[in-house]
Short mmCIF file of C-alpha atoms and ligand atoms in Angstrom, two decimals:
data_model
loop_
_atom_site.label_atom_id
_atom_site.label_comp_id
_atom_site.label_asym_id
_atom_site.label_seq_id
_atom_site.Cartn_x
_atom_site.Cartn_y
_atom_site.Cartn_z
CA MET H 1 -11.25 -4.70 25.18
CA THR H 2 -13.05 -2.53 27.68
CA ASP H 3 -14.33 -4.13 30.89
CA GLN H 4 -17.84 -3.28 29.82
CA LEU H 5 -17.48 -5.11 26.52
CA PHE H 6 -15.99 -8.12 28.22
CA LYS H 7 -18.85 -8.23 30.73
CA LYS H 8 -21.29 -8.10 27.86
CA ALA H 9 -19.45 -10.95 26.19
CA THR H 10 -19.60 -13.17 29.22
CA GLU H 11 -23.33 -12.57 29.53
CA TYR H 12 -23.84 -14.07 26.07
CA PHE H 13 -21.25 -16.81 26.10
CA PHE H 14 -20.13 -19.41 28.56
CA THR H 15 -16.60 -20.61 29.11
CA LYS H 16 -15.89 -24.06 27.76
CA HIS H 17 -12.10 -24.32 27.94
CA ASP H 18 -9.50 -21.95 29.25
CA HIS H 19 -9.28 -20.10 25.96
CA GLN H 20 -12.56 -21.03 24.38
CA VAL H 21 -15.76 -19.14 24.88
CA THR H 22 -18.31 -20.87 22.76
CA LYS H 23 -21.83 -19.98 21.77
CA ASP H 24 -24.17 -22.35 23.51
CA GLN H 25 -27.12 -22.49 21.16
CA HIS H 26 -25.02 -23.17 18.06
CA SER H 27 -22.77 -25.86 19.50
CA THR H 28 -22.26 -28.81 17.21
CA PRO H 29 -22.62 -32.21 18.87
CA GLU H 30 -19.24 -33.69 19.86
CA THR H 31 -20.08 -36.66 17.62
CA SER H 32 -20.06 -34.49 14.47
CA ASN H 33 -17.53 -35.76 11.99
CA LEU H 34 -17.67 -32.72 9.75
CA PRO H 35 -14.36 -31.02 8.97
CA ARG H 36 -13.59 -28.36 11.59
CA ILE H 37 -12.29 -25.17 10.03
CA GLY H 38 -11.33 -21.97 11.81
CA ILE H 39 -11.04 -18.36 10.69
CA LEU H 40 -8.65 -15.96 12.40
CA GLY H 41 -10.44 -12.62 12.48
CA GLY H 42 -14.14 -11.85 12.53
CA GLY H 43 -14.53 -8.84 10.25
CA GLN H 44 -16.55 -8.55 7.06
CA LEU H 45 -14.32 -10.96 5.14
CA GLY H 46 -14.92 -13.59 7.82
CA ARG H 47 -18.63 -12.84 7.66
CA MET H 48 -18.77 -13.35 3.88
CA LEU H 49 -16.70 -16.52 4.19
CA LEU H 50 -19.24 -17.85 6.67
CA GLN H 51 -22.14 -16.95 4.38
CA ALA H 52 -20.51 -19.19 1.77
CA ALA H 53 -19.69 -21.88 4.36
CA ALA H 54 -23.39 -22.35 5.04
CA ASN H 55 -23.59 -24.31 1.77
CA TYR H 56 -20.97 -26.87 2.77
CA PRO H 57 -20.64 -29.74 5.23
CA VAL H 58 -18.29 -28.00 7.64
CA THR H 59 -18.20 -26.84 11.26
CA SER H 60 -16.94 -23.26 11.45
CA TYR H 61 -14.93 -21.54 14.17
CA VAL H 62 -13.97 -17.88 14.54
CA LEU H 63 -11.36 -16.27 16.79
CA GLU H 64 -11.74 -12.54 17.41
CA ASN H 65 -11.56 -10.27 20.44
CA ASP H 66 -14.78 -8.39 19.73
CA PRO H 67 -17.88 -10.45 20.60
CA GLU H 68 -20.00 -8.16 18.41
CA CYS H 69 -17.77 -8.45 15.32
CA PRO H 70 -19.41 -8.98 11.89
CA ALA H 71 -18.65 -12.74 11.85
CA ALA H 72 -19.58 -13.55 15.47
CA HIS H 73 -23.15 -14.58 14.83
CA LEU H 74 -22.66 -16.60 11.66
CA CYS H 75 -20.18 -19.24 12.87
CA HIS H 76 -20.88 -22.43 14.79
CA HIS H 77 -18.27 -21.67 17.46
CA PHE H 78 -17.08 -18.23 18.44
CA THR H 79 -13.94 -17.89 20.53
CA LEU H 80 -13.04 -14.65 22.22
CA GLY H 81 -9.32 -14.00 21.88
CA ASP H 82 -6.56 -11.99 20.29
CA ILE H 83 -5.43 -13.26 16.88
CA ARG H 84 -2.00 -11.70 17.54
CA ASP H 85 -1.49 -13.73 20.72
CA PHE H 86 0.46 -17.02 20.46
CA ASP H 87 -1.55 -18.91 23.08
CA ALA H 88 -4.92 -17.70 21.85
CA VAL H 89 -4.17 -18.77 18.26
CA TYR H 90 -2.51 -22.04 19.25
CA GLN H 91 -5.33 -23.12 21.60
CA PHE H 92 -7.93 -22.11 19.02
CA GLY H 93 -6.25 -24.01 16.19
CA LYS H 94 -5.31 -27.15 18.11
CA GLY H 95 -7.71 -29.92 17.14
CA LEU H 96 -9.05 -28.10 14.05
CA ASP H 97 -8.53 -29.65 10.61
CA ALA H 98 -7.71 -26.39 8.87
CA LEU H 99 -7.34 -22.69 9.51
CA THR H 100 -7.53 -19.60 7.37
CA ILE H 101 -7.10 -15.88 7.98
CA GLU H 102 -9.09 -12.82 7.03
CA ILE H 103 -6.34 -10.39 8.00
CA GLU H 104 -2.54 -10.71 7.95
CA SER H 105 -1.84 -9.46 11.47
CA VAL H 106 -2.09 -12.89 13.09
CA ASN H 107 0.42 -14.75 15.26
CA GLU H 108 2.41 -16.62 12.64
CA ALA H 109 4.59 -18.51 15.18
CA ALA H 110 1.45 -20.22 16.47
CA LEU H 111 0.46 -21.03 12.88
CA GLU H 112 3.89 -22.56 12.25
CA LYS H 113 3.52 -24.79 15.31
CA LEU H 114 0.00 -25.80 14.32
CA GLU H 115 1.18 -26.59 10.80
CA ALA H 116 3.99 -28.77 12.20
CA GLU H 117 1.34 -30.60 14.23
CA GLY H 118 -0.73 -31.34 11.13
CA VAL H 119 -3.28 -28.52 10.91
CA ARG H 120 -3.63 -27.34 7.30
CA ILE H 121 -3.15 -23.58 7.09
CA TYR H 122 -4.38 -21.40 4.20
CA PRO H 123 -2.12 -19.64 3.30
CA LYS H 124 0.95 -21.54 4.48
CA PRO H 125 2.74 -19.66 7.28
CA ALA H 126 5.87 -19.45 5.10
CA ALA H 127 3.92 -17.46 2.47
CA LEU H 128 2.23 -15.34 5.12
CA LYS H 129 5.61 -14.48 6.64
CA ILE H 130 6.85 -13.07 3.32
CA ILE H 131 3.73 -11.02 2.77
CA LYS H 132 3.25 -9.72 6.32
CA ASN H 133 6.42 -7.67 6.17
CA LYS H 134 6.57 -5.17 3.30
CA ILE H 135 10.38 -5.34 3.26
CA ALA H 136 10.35 -9.15 2.95
CA GLN H 137 7.59 -8.89 0.35
CA LYS H 138 9.53 -6.48 -1.88
CA GLN H 139 12.69 -8.59 -1.51
CA PHE H 140 10.68 -11.66 -2.53
CA TYR H 141 9.57 -9.93 -5.76
CA GLN H 142 13.13 -8.84 -6.43
CA GLN H 143 14.61 -12.31 -5.81
CA HIS H 144 12.00 -13.93 -8.05
CA GLU H 145 12.42 -11.32 -10.80
CA ILE H 146 8.81 -10.26 -10.48
CA PRO H 147 8.44 -6.69 -11.76
CA THR H 148 7.91 -4.26 -8.90
CA SER H 149 8.86 -0.59 -8.45
CA GLU H 150 12.49 0.04 -7.53
CA PHE H 151 12.99 0.34 -3.77
CA LEU H 152 15.37 0.69 -0.87
CA ILE H 153 15.01 0.03 2.83
CA THR H 154 15.11 2.63 5.60
CA GLN H 155 15.34 1.63 9.26
CA ASN H 156 14.55 5.07 10.70
CA LYS H 157 14.05 8.75 9.87
CA ALA H 158 17.78 9.48 9.80
CA GLU H 159 18.22 6.92 7.00
CA LEU H 160 15.17 8.27 5.18
CA ASN H 161 16.52 11.82 5.30
CA LEU H 162 19.54 10.72 3.25
CA GLN H 163 17.31 9.68 0.36
CA ALA H 164 16.09 13.00 -1.05
CA GLY H 165 17.63 11.95 -4.39
CA PHE H 166 15.32 8.93 -4.58
CA LEU H 167 12.14 11.05 -4.55
CA PRO H 168 9.36 11.17 -5.63
CA ALA H 169 8.73 7.96 -3.73
CA VAL H 170 6.28 6.18 -1.47
CA HIS H 171 7.27 5.31 2.09
CA LYS H 172 5.63 2.21 3.54
CA LEU H 173 5.88 0.83 7.06
CA ALA H 174 7.25 -2.73 7.00
CA THR H 175 4.63 -3.91 9.46
CA GLY H 176 1.47 -2.55 11.03
CA GLY H 177 0.12 -0.57 8.06
CA PHE H 178 -3.35 -1.33 6.71
CA ASP H 179 -5.81 0.22 4.25
CA GLY H 180 -3.55 3.09 3.27
CA ARG H 181 -2.41 3.82 6.86
CA GLY H 182 1.31 3.25 7.00
CA VAL H 183 1.71 4.55 3.43
CA GLN H 184 3.08 8.05 2.86
CA LEU H 185 3.65 9.71 -0.49
CA LEU H 186 6.88 11.74 -0.49
CA ASN H 187 7.01 14.02 -3.51
CA THR H 188 9.80 16.37 -2.51
CA ALA H 189 12.56 16.69 0.10
CA GLU H 190 10.30 19.09 2.06
CA GLU H 191 7.94 16.18 2.66
CA LEU H 192 10.60 13.88 4.14
CA PRO H 193 9.49 14.71 7.73
CA LEU H 194 6.16 12.97 6.93
CA GLY H 195 7.99 9.63 6.59
CA PHE H 196 8.14 6.85 9.19
CA ASP H 197 10.71 6.49 11.95
CA ALA H 198 10.61 2.68 11.79
CA PRO H 199 11.71 -0.07 9.35
CA SER H 200 10.08 0.78 6.03
CA VAL H 201 10.29 0.40 2.28
CA LEU H 202 10.95 3.50 0.19
CA GLU H 203 9.78 2.75 -3.32
CA LYS H 204 9.85 4.83 -6.49
CA MET H 205 6.55 6.49 -7.20
CA VAL H 206 4.91 4.86 -10.19
CA GLN H 207 2.90 7.06 -12.49
CA ILE H 208 -0.27 5.06 -12.11
CA HIS H 209 -2.44 4.76 -15.19
CA LYS H 210 -4.46 1.89 -13.73
CA GLU H 211 -4.54 -0.15 -10.54
CA ILE H 212 -5.52 -3.73 -11.21
CA ALA H 213 -6.15 -6.69 -8.91
CA VAL H 214 -6.08 -10.32 -9.95
CA ILE H 215 -7.50 -12.92 -7.58
CA VAL H 216 -5.95 -16.35 -7.91
CA ALA H 217 -7.18 -19.60 -6.38
CA VAL H 218 -4.72 -22.42 -5.66
CA SER H 219 -5.72 -25.92 -4.56
CA ASP H 220 -3.73 -28.29 -2.34
CA GLN H 221 -2.65 -30.05 -5.53
CA GLY H 222 -1.39 -26.80 -7.06
CA ASP H 223 -4.25 -26.37 -9.54
CA THR H 224 -4.81 -22.66 -10.16
CA ALA H 225 -7.69 -20.55 -11.40
CA LEU H 226 -7.64 -16.81 -12.11
CA TYR H 227 -10.61 -14.51 -11.74
CA PRO H 228 -11.05 -11.84 -14.42
CA ALA H 229 -8.86 -8.81 -13.63
CA ILE H 230 -10.43 -6.02 -11.56
CA ASP H 231 -9.99 -2.31 -12.29
CA MET H 232 -9.68 -0.37 -9.02
CA VAL H 233 -10.41 3.34 -9.30
CA PHE H 234 -9.01 5.38 -6.42
CA ASP H 235 -9.91 8.75 -4.99
CA ASN H 236 -6.48 10.36 -5.03
CA ARG H 237 -7.32 12.98 -2.42
CA LEU H 238 -8.44 10.50 0.23
CA ASN H 239 -6.34 7.56 -0.99
CA VAL H 240 -9.43 5.37 -0.78
CA LEU H 241 -11.11 3.21 -3.38
CA GLU H 242 -13.68 5.15 -5.36
CA TYR H 243 -15.25 2.13 -7.03
CA GLN H 244 -14.07 -0.89 -8.95
CA VAL H 245 -15.11 -2.62 -12.14
CA ALA H 246 -14.62 -6.20 -13.31
CA PRO H 247 -13.61 -7.52 -15.75
CA ALA H 248 -11.07 -4.72 -16.29
CA LEU H 249 -10.98 -3.53 -19.88
CA LEU H 250 -7.35 -4.00 -20.88
CA PRO H 251 -5.78 -4.59 -24.30
CA GLU H 252 -5.35 -8.33 -24.74
CA LYS H 253 -1.55 -8.37 -24.63
CA LEU H 254 -1.49 -6.25 -21.50
CA LEU H 255 -4.01 -8.55 -19.86
CA TRP H 256 -1.80 -11.55 -20.68
CA LYS H 257 1.13 -9.78 -19.09
CA VAL H 258 -0.87 -8.95 -15.95
CA GLU H 259 -2.16 -12.50 -15.66
CA ALA H 260 1.25 -14.07 -16.25
CA ILE H 261 2.77 -11.91 -13.51
CA ALA H 262 -0.05 -12.72 -11.07
CA ARG H 263 0.41 -16.43 -11.77
CA LYS H 264 4.14 -16.17 -11.20
CA VAL H 265 3.67 -14.39 -7.84
CA VAL H 266 1.33 -17.09 -6.60
CA LYS H 267 3.40 -19.97 -7.97
CA ASP H 268 6.50 -18.66 -6.20
CA LEU H 269 4.64 -18.15 -2.93
CA ASN H 270 4.07 -21.89 -3.15
CA SER H 271 0.93 -22.14 -1.05
CA PRO H 272 -2.69 -23.16 -1.53
CA GLY H 273 -5.39 -20.60 -0.78
CA ILE H 274 -6.83 -17.43 -2.29
CA PHE H 275 -4.44 -14.63 -3.26
CA ALA H 276 -5.13 -11.11 -4.47
CA VAL H 277 -2.26 -9.68 -6.50
CA GLU H 278 -2.45 -5.89 -6.81
CA LEU H 279 -0.63 -4.34 -9.77
CA PHE H 280 0.07 -0.89 -11.18
CA ILE H 281 0.09 -0.17 -14.91
CA ASP H 282 1.94 2.97 -16.00
CA PRO H 283 1.18 5.05 -19.13
CA ASN H 284 3.74 2.98 -21.10
CA ASN H 285 1.98 -0.27 -20.18
CA ASN H 286 4.75 -1.31 -17.79
CA VAL H 287 3.33 -3.56 -15.10
CA PHE H 288 4.54 -3.51 -11.47
CA VAL H 289 3.33 -5.68 -8.63
CA ASN H 290 2.30 -3.42 -5.75
CA GLU H 291 1.42 -6.01 -3.14
CA THR H 292 -0.24 -9.36 -2.61
CA ALA H 293 -2.85 -10.35 -0.04
CA PRO H 294 -2.80 -14.06 0.88
CA ARG H 295 -6.52 -14.23 1.56
CA VAL H 296 -9.95 -13.30 0.31
CA HIS H 297 -9.82 -9.64 -0.58
CA ASN H 298 -12.03 -6.59 -0.74
CA SER H 299 -11.36 -6.27 -4.48
CA GLY H 300 -13.23 -9.57 -4.96
CA HIS H 301 -16.55 -8.88 -3.25
CA HIS H 302 -18.38 -8.68 -6.58
CA THR H 303 -17.57 -12.35 -7.23
CA ILE H 304 -20.46 -13.21 -4.86
CA GLU H 305 -23.00 -12.19 -7.48
CA ALA H 306 -20.94 -11.72 -10.63
CA ASN H 307 -18.99 -15.00 -10.88
CA TYR H 308 -20.06 -18.63 -10.87
CA SER H 309 -17.88 -19.46 -7.86
CA SER H 310 -17.16 -16.51 -5.58
CA GLN H 311 -13.78 -16.06 -3.93
CA PHE H 312 -15.45 -17.12 -0.66
CA ASP H 313 -17.03 -20.23 -2.17
CA MET H 314 -13.69 -21.03 -3.76
CA LEU H 315 -11.76 -20.92 -0.49
CA TRP H 316 -14.14 -23.48 1.06
CA ARG H 317 -13.71 -25.71 -1.98
CA ILE H 318 -9.95 -25.48 -1.51
CA MET H 319 -9.98 -26.06 2.25
CA LEU H 320 -12.47 -28.93 2.00
CA GLY H 321 -10.59 -30.61 -0.87
CA TYR H 322 -13.28 -30.20 -3.54
CA PRO H 323 -12.53 -29.28 -7.16
CA LEU H 324 -11.95 -25.59 -7.90
CA GLY H 325 -15.09 -23.76 -9.03
CA SER H 326 -15.51 -21.72 -12.19
CA THR H 327 -14.05 -18.21 -11.95
CA ARG H 328 -15.88 -17.03 -15.09
CA HIS H 329 -18.02 -13.97 -14.76
CA ILE H 330 -21.76 -14.17 -15.27
CA MET H 331 -22.05 -10.41 -15.80
CA PRO H 332 -19.68 -7.44 -15.51
CA ALA H 333 -19.83 -5.82 -12.08
CA ALA H 334 -18.97 -2.68 -10.16
CA ILE H 335 -18.53 -2.33 -6.42
CA VAL H 336 -19.02 0.74 -4.29
CA ASN H 337 -17.75 0.62 -0.72
CA LEU H 338 -20.02 2.05 1.95
CA LEU H 339 -17.75 4.06 4.22
CA GLY H 340 -18.85 5.89 7.34
CA GLU H 341 -19.59 9.53 6.43
CA THR H 342 -17.27 12.21 7.74
CA GLY H 343 -18.74 13.90 10.80
CA PHE H 344 -20.77 10.93 12.02
CA SER H 345 -19.81 8.56 14.84
CA GLY H 346 -22.16 6.26 16.73
CA PRO H 347 -24.92 3.71 16.02
CA ALA H 348 -25.09 3.31 12.24
CA VAL H 349 -28.02 4.50 10.15
CA TYR H 350 -28.20 3.66 6.43
CA GLU H 351 -29.68 6.24 4.08
CA GLY H 352 -30.82 5.56 0.54
CA LEU H 353 -31.01 1.75 0.66
CA ASN H 354 -34.60 1.73 -0.54
CA GLU H 355 -33.77 3.63 -3.70
CA ALA H 356 -30.61 1.62 -4.33
CA LEU H 357 -32.46 -1.67 -3.95
CA GLY H 358 -35.13 -0.44 -6.32
CA THR H 359 -32.53 -0.45 -9.10
CA GLU H 360 -32.14 -3.54 -11.25
CA HIS H 361 -29.16 -5.81 -10.44
CA VAL H 362 -28.11 -3.93 -7.31
CA PHE H 363 -27.03 -6.00 -4.29
CA VAL H 364 -26.52 -4.57 -0.82
CA HIS H 365 -24.09 -5.99 1.73
CA ILE H 366 -24.19 -4.44 5.19
CA TYR H 367 -21.48 -5.79 7.47
CA GLY H 368 -23.40 -5.56 10.73
CA LYS H 369 -21.04 -3.20 12.52
CA LYS H 370 -23.05 -1.44 15.22
CA GLU H 371 -21.06 1.79 15.24
CA THR H 372 -20.07 3.95 12.30
CA ARG H 373 -16.98 6.16 12.23
CA PRO H 374 -15.64 8.44 9.47
CA GLY H 375 -14.13 6.24 6.75
CA ARG H 376 -15.01 2.92 8.45
CA LYS H 377 -15.93 0.14 6.01
CA MET H 378 -19.58 -0.49 6.84
CA GLY H 379 -20.70 -2.40 3.75
CA HIS H 380 -20.53 -2.52 -0.03
CA ILE H 381 -22.93 -2.49 -2.95
CA THR H 382 -22.50 -4.57 -6.06
CA ILE H 383 -24.01 -3.51 -9.39
CA LEU H 384 -24.27 -5.81 -12.39
CA SER H 385 -24.71 -4.68 -15.98
CA ASN H 386 -23.57 -5.71 -19.43
CA GLU H 387 -22.94 -2.04 -20.27
CA LYS H 388 -19.69 -0.54 -18.94
CA GLN H 389 -21.12 3.00 -19.06
CA GLU H 390 -24.18 1.91 -17.11
CA LEU H 391 -21.96 0.30 -14.45
CA ILE H 392 -19.99 3.49 -13.93
CA HIS H 393 -23.13 5.61 -14.00
CA GLN H 394 -24.84 3.43 -11.38
CA ALA H 395 -21.69 3.23 -9.24
CA ASN H 396 -21.56 7.03 -9.10
CA ARG H 397 -25.28 7.32 -8.50
CA ILE H 398 -25.22 4.83 -5.65
CA LYS H 399 -22.15 6.43 -4.12
CA HIS H 400 -24.07 9.67 -3.76
CA LEU H 401 -27.35 8.02 -2.84
CA VAL H 402 -26.35 5.67 -0.05
CA LYS H 403 -24.81 7.18 3.07
CA VAL H 404 -23.83 5.71 6.42
CA ILE H 405 -24.55 8.22 9.15
CA SER H 406 -25.49 8.03 12.84
P1 LIG M 501 -2.15 -0.72 1.74
O1 LIG M 501 -1.46 -2.02 1.96
O2 LIG M 501 -2.29 0.08 2.98
O3 LIG M 501 -3.41 -0.83 0.94
P2 LIG M 501 -0.68 0.03 -0.66
O4 LIG M 501 0.71 -0.46 -0.73
O5 LIG M 501 -1.70 -0.69 -1.48
O6 LIG M 501 -1.12 0.14 0.87
O7 LIG M 501 -0.70 1.56 -1.08
C1 LIG M 501 -1.89 2.34 -0.97
C2 LIG M 501 -2.04 3.20 -2.21
O8 LIG M 501 -0.91 4.10 -2.35
C3 LIG M 501 -2.04 2.41 -3.49
O9 LIG M 501 -3.32 1.91 -3.77
C4 LIG M 501 -1.57 3.45 -4.51
O10 LIG M 501 -2.64 4.25 -4.93
C5 LIG M 501 -0.58 4.25 -3.71
N1 LIG M 501 0.78 3.71 -3.95
C6 LIG M 501 1.37 2.71 -3.30
N2 LIG M 501 2.61 2.46 -3.80
C7 LIG M 501 2.79 3.31 -4.80
C8 LIG M 501 3.87 3.56 -5.73
N3 LIG M 501 5.01 2.87 -5.70
N4 LIG M 501 3.70 4.55 -6.63
C9 LIG M 501 2.57 5.28 -6.67
N5 LIG M 501 1.54 5.11 -5.84
C10 LIG M 501 1.64 4.15 -4.92
#
């Protein structure tokens, strides 16, 4: 954090404990006996979790090192700190009833200690540990006979350079990659220099016919509920999500296969929480698990309007010990992500919202990030319609209509 940012933070917040900087005006009386639940990370997922939390008897806490992050102003207690730092996470979690994450890059050793001391963690640190490292994650699928693309492990570039015979393949950093960064397609031996000089997975390139996500909810008792599968349509040039549609239109038998695999992944991870299982389907209807996120996920934003219990609502039900909600969809939905336009950096300006909001069943979510940058996730728009063609038409229309510039 820059000195300037930190100074700004201290103007708005006062120090309560060594590691806790808490918002004064939203403090909950010490006598409150509501469950105390913390979120590690204060991005848009944290923000949407807090929007859902407002409906429940709970006191919310957020740990994040940016005092202007999307979730900072929606929680009861905001703590300034680094989610990757052992002490920051441990001090934050000590005394809370439960903790969840909105991003995987958190200090898992602190979570393990907190868990041993009785704090409930969603997902369990043991599950997080498997998922956080792409090598461990692939080995987990292999050990549990969960279909995933064939892979091998490379520790450095020298090891990668020996694998020309394994191409075309996809090279993925074991740790530190996010949102397509840390993923490199390697089609031919000439492209080997683009690979990573650090522990990575090299996996066979799947001929992707469809990319599907299945969000699964698991209660403390092990009850599970699946949301309808989501069809994620990618822009192959930019490797970013173009739009997504739910429920995905899949032949019934293929859908069963996808759902059975997603269930198996989550059962074997053996943890309560929300999980997003991402899968590839090839032209022969073979299904491969790509990766799993042990948290609320960007593929499930539409569940806010399109499903009876959203993924965010569901996680509070799980953490507060209430029955699982209904995952059924009310109406089919599409989501368009609002990414910062190329060529614009600075205070965000939103173009086209008026027209978008003038369309029936269109819902705007702006994440409250002050500054836009090319490709930064600034918000999303959900469209509901019973007609698949109308969904795709509106998704494309809104994609061209709404722009985030500066
Ligand atoms: P991230 O965790 O950064 O989102 P992913 O593992 O989901 O990375 O990979 C990003 C994208 O790269 C995927 O959505 C997919 O389009 C492509 N990709 C990843 N693995 C493969 C693969 N084995 N075969 C073909 N394409 C892949």
